[in-house]
CSV table of C-alpha atoms and ligand atoms in Angstrom, one decimal:
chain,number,residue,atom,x,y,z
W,1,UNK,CA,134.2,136.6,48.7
W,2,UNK,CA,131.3,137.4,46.6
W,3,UNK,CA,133.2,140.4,45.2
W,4,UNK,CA,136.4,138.3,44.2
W,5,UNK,CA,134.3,135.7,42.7
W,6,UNK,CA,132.1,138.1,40.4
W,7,UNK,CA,135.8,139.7,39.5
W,8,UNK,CA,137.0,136.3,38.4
W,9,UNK,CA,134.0,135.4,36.5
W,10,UNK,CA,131.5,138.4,36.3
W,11,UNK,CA,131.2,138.9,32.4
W,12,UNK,CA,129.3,142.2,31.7
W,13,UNK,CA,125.5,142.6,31.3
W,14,UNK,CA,125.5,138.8,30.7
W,15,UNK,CA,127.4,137.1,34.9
W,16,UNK,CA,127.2,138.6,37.9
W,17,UNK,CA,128.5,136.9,41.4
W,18,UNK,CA,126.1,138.5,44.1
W,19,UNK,CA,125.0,137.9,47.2
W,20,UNK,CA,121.3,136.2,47.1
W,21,UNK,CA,119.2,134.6,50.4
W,22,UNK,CA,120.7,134.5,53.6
W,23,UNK,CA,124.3,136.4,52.3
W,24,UNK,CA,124.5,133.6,50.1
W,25,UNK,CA,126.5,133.6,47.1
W,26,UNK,CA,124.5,133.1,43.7
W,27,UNK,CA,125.3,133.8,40.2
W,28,UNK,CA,122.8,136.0,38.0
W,29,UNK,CA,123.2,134.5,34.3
W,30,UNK,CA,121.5,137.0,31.9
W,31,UNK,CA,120.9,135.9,28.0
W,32,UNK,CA,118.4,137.5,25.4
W,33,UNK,CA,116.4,134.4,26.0
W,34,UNK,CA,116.2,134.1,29.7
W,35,UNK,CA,117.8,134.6,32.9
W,36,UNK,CA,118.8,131.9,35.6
W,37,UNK,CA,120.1,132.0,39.3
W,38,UNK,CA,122.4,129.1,40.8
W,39,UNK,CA,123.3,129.5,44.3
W,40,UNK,CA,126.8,127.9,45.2
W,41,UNK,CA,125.2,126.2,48.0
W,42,UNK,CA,124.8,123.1,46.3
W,43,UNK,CA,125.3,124.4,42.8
W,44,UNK,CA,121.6,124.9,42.6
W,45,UNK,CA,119.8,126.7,40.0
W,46,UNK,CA,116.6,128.2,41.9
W,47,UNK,CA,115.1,129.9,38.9
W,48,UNK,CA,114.9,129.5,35.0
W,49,UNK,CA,112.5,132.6,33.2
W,50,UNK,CA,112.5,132.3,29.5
W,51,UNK,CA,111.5,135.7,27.9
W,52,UNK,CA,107.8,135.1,27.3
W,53,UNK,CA,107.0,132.2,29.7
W,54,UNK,CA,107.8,133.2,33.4
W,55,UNK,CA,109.2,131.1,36.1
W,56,UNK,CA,109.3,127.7,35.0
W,57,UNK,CA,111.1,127.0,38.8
W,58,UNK,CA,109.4,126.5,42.2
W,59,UNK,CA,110.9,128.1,45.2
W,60,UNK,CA,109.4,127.7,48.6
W,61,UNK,CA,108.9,131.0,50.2
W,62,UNK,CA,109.3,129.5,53.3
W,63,UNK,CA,112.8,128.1,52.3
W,64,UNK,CA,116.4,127.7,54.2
W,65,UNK,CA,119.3,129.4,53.2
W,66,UNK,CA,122.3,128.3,55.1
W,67,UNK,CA,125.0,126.0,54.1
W,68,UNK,CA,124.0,122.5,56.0
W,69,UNK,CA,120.8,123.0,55.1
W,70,UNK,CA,119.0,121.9,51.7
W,71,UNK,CA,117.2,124.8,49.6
W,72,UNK,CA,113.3,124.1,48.6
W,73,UNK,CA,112.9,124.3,44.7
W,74,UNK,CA,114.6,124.7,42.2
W,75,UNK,CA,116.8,122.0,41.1
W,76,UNK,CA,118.6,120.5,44.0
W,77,UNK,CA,121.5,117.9,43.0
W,78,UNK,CA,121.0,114.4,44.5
W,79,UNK,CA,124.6,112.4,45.3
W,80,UNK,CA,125.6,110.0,46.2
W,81,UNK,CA,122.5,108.6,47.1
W,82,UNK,CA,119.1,108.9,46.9
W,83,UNK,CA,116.1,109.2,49.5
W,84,UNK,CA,117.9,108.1,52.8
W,85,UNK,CA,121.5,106.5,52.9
W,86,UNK,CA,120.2,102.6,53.0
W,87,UNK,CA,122.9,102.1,55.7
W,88,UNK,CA,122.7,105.1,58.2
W,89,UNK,CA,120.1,106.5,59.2
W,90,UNK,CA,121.6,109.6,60.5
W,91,UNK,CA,122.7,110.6,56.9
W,92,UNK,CA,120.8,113.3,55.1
W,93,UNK,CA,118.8,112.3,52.5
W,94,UNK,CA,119.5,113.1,49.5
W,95,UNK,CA,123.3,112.8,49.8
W,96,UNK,CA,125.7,115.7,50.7
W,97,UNK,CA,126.4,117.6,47.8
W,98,UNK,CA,123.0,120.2,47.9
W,99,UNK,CA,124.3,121.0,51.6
W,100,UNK,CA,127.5,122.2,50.8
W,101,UNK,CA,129.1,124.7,48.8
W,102,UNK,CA,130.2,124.3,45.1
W,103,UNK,CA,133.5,126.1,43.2
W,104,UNK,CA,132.2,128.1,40.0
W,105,UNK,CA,135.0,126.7,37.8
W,106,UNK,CA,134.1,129.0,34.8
W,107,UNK,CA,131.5,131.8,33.3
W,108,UNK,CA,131.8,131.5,29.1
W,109,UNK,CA,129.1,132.8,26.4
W,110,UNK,CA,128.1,130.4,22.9
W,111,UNK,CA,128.0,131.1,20.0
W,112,UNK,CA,124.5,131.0,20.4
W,113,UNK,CA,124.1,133.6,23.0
W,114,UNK,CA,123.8,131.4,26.0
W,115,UNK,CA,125.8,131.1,28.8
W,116,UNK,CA,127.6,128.4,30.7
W,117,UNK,CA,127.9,128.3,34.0
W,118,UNK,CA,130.4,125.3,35.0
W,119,UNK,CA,130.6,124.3,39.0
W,120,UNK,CA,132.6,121.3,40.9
W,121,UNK,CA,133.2,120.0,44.3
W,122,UNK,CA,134.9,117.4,45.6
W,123,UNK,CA,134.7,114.7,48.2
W,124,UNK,CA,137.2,115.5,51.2
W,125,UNK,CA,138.0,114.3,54.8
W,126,UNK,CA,133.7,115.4,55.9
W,127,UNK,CA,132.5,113.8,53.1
W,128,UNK,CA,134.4,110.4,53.7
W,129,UNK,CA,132.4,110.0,57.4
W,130,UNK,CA,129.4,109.5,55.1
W,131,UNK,CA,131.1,107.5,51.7
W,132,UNK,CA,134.3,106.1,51.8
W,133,UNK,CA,134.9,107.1,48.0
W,134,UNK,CA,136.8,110.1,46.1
W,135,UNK,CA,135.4,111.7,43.3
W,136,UNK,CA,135.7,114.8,41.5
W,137,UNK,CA,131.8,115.8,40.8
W,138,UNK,CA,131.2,118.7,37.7
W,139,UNK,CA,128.0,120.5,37.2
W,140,UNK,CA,127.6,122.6,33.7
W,141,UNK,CA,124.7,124.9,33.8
W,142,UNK,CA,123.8,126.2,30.1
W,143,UNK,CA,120.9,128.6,29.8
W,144,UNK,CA,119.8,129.8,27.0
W,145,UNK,CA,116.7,129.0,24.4
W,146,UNK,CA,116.8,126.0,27.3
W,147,UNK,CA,118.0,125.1,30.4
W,148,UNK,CA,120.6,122.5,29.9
W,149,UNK,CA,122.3,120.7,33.1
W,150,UNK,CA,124.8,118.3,33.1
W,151,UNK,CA,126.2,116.1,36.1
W,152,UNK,CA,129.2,114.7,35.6
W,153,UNK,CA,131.2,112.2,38.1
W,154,UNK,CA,135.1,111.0,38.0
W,155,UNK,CA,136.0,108.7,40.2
W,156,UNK,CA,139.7,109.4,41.3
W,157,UNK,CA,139.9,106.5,44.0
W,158,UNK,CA,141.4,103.4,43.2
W,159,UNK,CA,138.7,101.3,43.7
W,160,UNK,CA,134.9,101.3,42.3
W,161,UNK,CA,132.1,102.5,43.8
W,162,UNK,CA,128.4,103.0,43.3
W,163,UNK,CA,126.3,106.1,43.5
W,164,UNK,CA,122.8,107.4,42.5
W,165,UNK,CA,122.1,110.8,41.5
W,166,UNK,CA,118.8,112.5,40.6
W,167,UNK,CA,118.3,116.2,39.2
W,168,UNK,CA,115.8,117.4,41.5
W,169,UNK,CA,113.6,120.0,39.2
W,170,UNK,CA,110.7,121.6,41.0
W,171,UNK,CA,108.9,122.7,37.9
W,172,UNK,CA,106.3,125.5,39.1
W,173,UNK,CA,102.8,125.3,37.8
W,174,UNK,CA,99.3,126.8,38.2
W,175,UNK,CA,97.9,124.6,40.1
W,176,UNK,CA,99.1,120.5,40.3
W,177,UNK,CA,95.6,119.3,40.8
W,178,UNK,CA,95.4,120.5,37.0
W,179,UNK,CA,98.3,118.9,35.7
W,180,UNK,CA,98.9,115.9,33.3
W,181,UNK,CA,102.5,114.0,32.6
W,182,UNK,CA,103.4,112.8,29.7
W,183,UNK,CA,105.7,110.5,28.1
W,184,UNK,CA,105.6,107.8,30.9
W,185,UNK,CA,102.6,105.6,29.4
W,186,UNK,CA,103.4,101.9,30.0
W,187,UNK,CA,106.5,102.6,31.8
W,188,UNK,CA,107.0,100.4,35.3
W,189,UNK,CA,107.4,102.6,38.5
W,190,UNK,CA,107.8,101.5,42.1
W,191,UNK,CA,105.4,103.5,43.9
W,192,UNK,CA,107.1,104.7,47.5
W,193,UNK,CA,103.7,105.7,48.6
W,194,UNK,CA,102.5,102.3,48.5
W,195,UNK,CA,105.8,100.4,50.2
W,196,UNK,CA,107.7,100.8,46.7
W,197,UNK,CA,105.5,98.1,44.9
W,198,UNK,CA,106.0,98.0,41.2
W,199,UNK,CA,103.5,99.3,39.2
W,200,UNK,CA,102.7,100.3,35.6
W,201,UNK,CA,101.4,103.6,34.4
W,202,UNK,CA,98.5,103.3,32.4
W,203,UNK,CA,98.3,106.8,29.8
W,204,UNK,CA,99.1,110.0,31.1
W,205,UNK,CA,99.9,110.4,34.7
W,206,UNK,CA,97.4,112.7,37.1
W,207,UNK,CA,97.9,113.5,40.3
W,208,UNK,CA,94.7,113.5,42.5
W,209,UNK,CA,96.9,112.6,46.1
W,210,UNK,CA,100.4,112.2,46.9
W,211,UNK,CA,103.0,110.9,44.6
W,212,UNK,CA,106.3,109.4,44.8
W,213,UNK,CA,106.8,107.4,41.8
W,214,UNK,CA,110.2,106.0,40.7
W,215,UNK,CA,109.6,105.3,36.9
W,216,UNK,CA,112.8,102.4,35.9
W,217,UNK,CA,114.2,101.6,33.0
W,218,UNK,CA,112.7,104.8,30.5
W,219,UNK,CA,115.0,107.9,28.6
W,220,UNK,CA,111.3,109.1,27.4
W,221,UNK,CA,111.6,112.6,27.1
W,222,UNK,CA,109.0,113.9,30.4
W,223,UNK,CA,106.3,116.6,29.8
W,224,UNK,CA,104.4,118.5,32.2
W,225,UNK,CA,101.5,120.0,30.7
W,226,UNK,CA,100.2,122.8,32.8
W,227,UNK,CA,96.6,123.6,31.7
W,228,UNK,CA,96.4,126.4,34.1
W,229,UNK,CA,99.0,128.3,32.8
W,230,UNK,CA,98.7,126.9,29.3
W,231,UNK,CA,102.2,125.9,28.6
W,232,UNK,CA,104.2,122.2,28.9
W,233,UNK,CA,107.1,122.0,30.7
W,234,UNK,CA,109.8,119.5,28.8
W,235,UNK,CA,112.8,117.8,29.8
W,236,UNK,CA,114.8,115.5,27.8
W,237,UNK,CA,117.3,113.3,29.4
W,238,UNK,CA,120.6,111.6,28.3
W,239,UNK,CA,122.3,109.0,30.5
W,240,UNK,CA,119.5,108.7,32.6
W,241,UNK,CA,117.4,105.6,33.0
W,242,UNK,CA,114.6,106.8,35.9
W,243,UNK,CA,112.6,109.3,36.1
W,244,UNK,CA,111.2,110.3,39.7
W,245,UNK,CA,107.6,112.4,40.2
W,246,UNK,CA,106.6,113.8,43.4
W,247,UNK,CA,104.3,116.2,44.8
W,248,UNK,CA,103.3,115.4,48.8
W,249,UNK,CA,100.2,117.0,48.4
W,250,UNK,CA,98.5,118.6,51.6
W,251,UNK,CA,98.9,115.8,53.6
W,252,UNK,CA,102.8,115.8,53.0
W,253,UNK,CA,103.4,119.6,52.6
W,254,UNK,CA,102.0,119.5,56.5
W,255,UNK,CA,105.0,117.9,57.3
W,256,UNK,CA,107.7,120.1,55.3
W,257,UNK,CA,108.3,123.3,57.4
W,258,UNK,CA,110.1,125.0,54.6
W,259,UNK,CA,106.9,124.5,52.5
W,260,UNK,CA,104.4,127.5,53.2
W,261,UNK,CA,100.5,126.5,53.4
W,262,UNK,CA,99.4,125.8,50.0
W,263,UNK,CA,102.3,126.0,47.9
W,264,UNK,CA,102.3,121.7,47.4
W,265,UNK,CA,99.7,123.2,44.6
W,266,UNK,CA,102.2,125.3,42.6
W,267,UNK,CA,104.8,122.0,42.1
W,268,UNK,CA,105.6,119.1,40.8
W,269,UNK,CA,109.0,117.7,40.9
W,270,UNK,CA,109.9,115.6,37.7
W,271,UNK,CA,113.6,113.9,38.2
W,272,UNK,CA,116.0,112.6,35.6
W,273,UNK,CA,117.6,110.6,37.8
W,274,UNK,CA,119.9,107.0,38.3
W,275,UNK,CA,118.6,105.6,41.3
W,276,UNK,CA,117.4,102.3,43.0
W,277,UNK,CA,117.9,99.5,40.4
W,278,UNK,CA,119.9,102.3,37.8
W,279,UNK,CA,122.4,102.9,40.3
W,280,UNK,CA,125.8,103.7,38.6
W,281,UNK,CA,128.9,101.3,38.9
W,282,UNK,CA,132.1,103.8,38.3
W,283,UNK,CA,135.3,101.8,38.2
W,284,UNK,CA,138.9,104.3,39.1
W,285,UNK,CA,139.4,106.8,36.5
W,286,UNK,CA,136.1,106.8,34.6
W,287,UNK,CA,134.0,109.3,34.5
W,288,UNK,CA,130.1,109.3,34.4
W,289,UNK,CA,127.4,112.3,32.9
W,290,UNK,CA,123.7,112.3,33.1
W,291,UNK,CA,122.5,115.5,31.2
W,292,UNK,CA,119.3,117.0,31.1
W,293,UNK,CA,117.4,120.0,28.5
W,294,UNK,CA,114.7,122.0,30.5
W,295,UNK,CA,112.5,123.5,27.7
W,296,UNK,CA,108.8,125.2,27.3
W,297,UNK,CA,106.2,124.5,25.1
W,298,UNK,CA,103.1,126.7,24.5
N,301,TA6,O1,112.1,112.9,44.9
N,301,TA6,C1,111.0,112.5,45.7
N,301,TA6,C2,111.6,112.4,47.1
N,301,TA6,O2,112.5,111.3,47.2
N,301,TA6,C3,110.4,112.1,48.0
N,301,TA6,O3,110.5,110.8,48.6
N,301,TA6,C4,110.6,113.2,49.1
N,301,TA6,O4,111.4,112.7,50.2
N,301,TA6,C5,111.2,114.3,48.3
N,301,TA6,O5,112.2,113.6,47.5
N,301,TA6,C6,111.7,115.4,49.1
N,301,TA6,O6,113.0,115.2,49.7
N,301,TA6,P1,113.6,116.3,50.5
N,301,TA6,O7,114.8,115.7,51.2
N,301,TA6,O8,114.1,117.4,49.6
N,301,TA6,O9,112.6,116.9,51.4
């Protein structure tokens, strides 16, 4: 499979289809400016290295790689919900689209010297045992100068529906306890470590705990600024109206398998996201796209 695929869209010193973790399938995207994986398991990219700054992606060492089963780092992609399915339990968090295995739909170059990387997957007779809906979900992966990821969703029911999505990023940095956000001053979050209860951030965000804050109602362009490794980590969003940061610290990590000891130290997850309150209403036919531009700053 992985030969056929890197046959139909293997482009020369710049795609290549090969088998990554566990036999997976993962596509190697080489440009003069930086390289990128995305696995098809869940479309996800699991690492971004612009020439010059290193890995700006976390990926567990201790991490799954089976289909069914989510992969820790990188950028997983959140659908249809968000956090656990508010009316079962059973269903995995995060929705089902990380767990299952994406189409590469094409492999192109710019004009600029990136390349574009353009997955899909649709909703079929498994899906509909967890959400009753059909849709036709695109993923375009552009990496280049930047990293730029956009989610797109059709629905191609009859009837609306509702859905959250969130662009996981696991942004990799020195050390977390030495890390600053920026671009959330004054925004309201509700914070899940503290039953959800809505908050405001007061200047910069530190982390000196756990975090899991749902930042509503803000398209701020998000900065990590990563002392330790003296660079900021930027993403700017479009079509997205939350912002999510995490980090479980040591306390949580304990309880994350695919997490080895100490690694809660080199991540922080910041999320352009649409969830909670910014959940999207897509009516039959339309079609929905959150983007968002992963850049570095010295
Ligand atoms: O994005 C933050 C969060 O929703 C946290 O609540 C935590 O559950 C995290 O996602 C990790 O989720 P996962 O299912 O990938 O372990």
């Amino acid at each position: 499979m992985v030969a056929e695929l890197n046959t139909r869209f293997g482009i020369p010193g710049r795609v290549a289809v090969v088998e990554g973790q566990g036999g997976l399938a993962k596509v190697v995207v080489t440009t003069e400016d930086s390289t990128a994986d995305v696995y098809l398991l869940g479309a996800q990219v699991t690492s971004w290295n612009p020439r010059g700054s290193g890995e700006v992606l976390f990926l567990s060492s201790q991490s799954h790689f089976a289909v069914g089963k989510a992969i820790r780092g990188g950028i997983p992609i959140c659908f249809p919900w968000f956090r656990g399915k508010s009316d079962d339990a059973t269903a995995p968090a995060h929705g089902f689209v990380r767990t299952r295995e994406w189409q590469i739909e094409a492999a192109t170059e710019g004009h600029d010297g990136s390349v574009t990387v353009e997955f899909s997957t649709r909703t079929d007779g498994v899906s509909a045992c967890l959400w009753p809906h059909d849709c036709h979900v695109r993923y375009r992966v552009t990496v280049g100068k930047t990293l730029g990821l956009e989610l797109s969703v059709t629905n191609t029911g009859e009837s609306p529906f509702d859905f959250e999505e969130a662009l996981h990023t696991y942004f990799r940095v020195a050390d977390v306890r030495d890390v600053r956000v920026r671009g959330l001053e004054g925004a309201t979050y509700l914070d899940n470590m503290d039953g959800n209860r809505e908050k405001v951030q007061t200047g910069e965000l530190v982390l000196t705990g756990p975090v899991d804050d749902a930042f509503m109602n803000t398209q701020a362009r998000v900065e990590v600024i990563d002392a330790g490794a003296g660079r900021t980590l930027r993403t700017e969003k479009v079509n997205s109206a939350t912002t999510v940061v995490w980090n479980p610290w040591q306390e949580g990590a304990k309880k994350l398998p695919d997490l080895a000891d100490g690694e809660w130290q080199q991540m922080i997850c910041a999320e352009a996201s649409n969830i909670m309150g910014a959940t999207v209403r897509l009516n039959a036919s339309e079609t929905h796209a959150m983007s968002a531009t992963i850049s570095v700053a010295p």
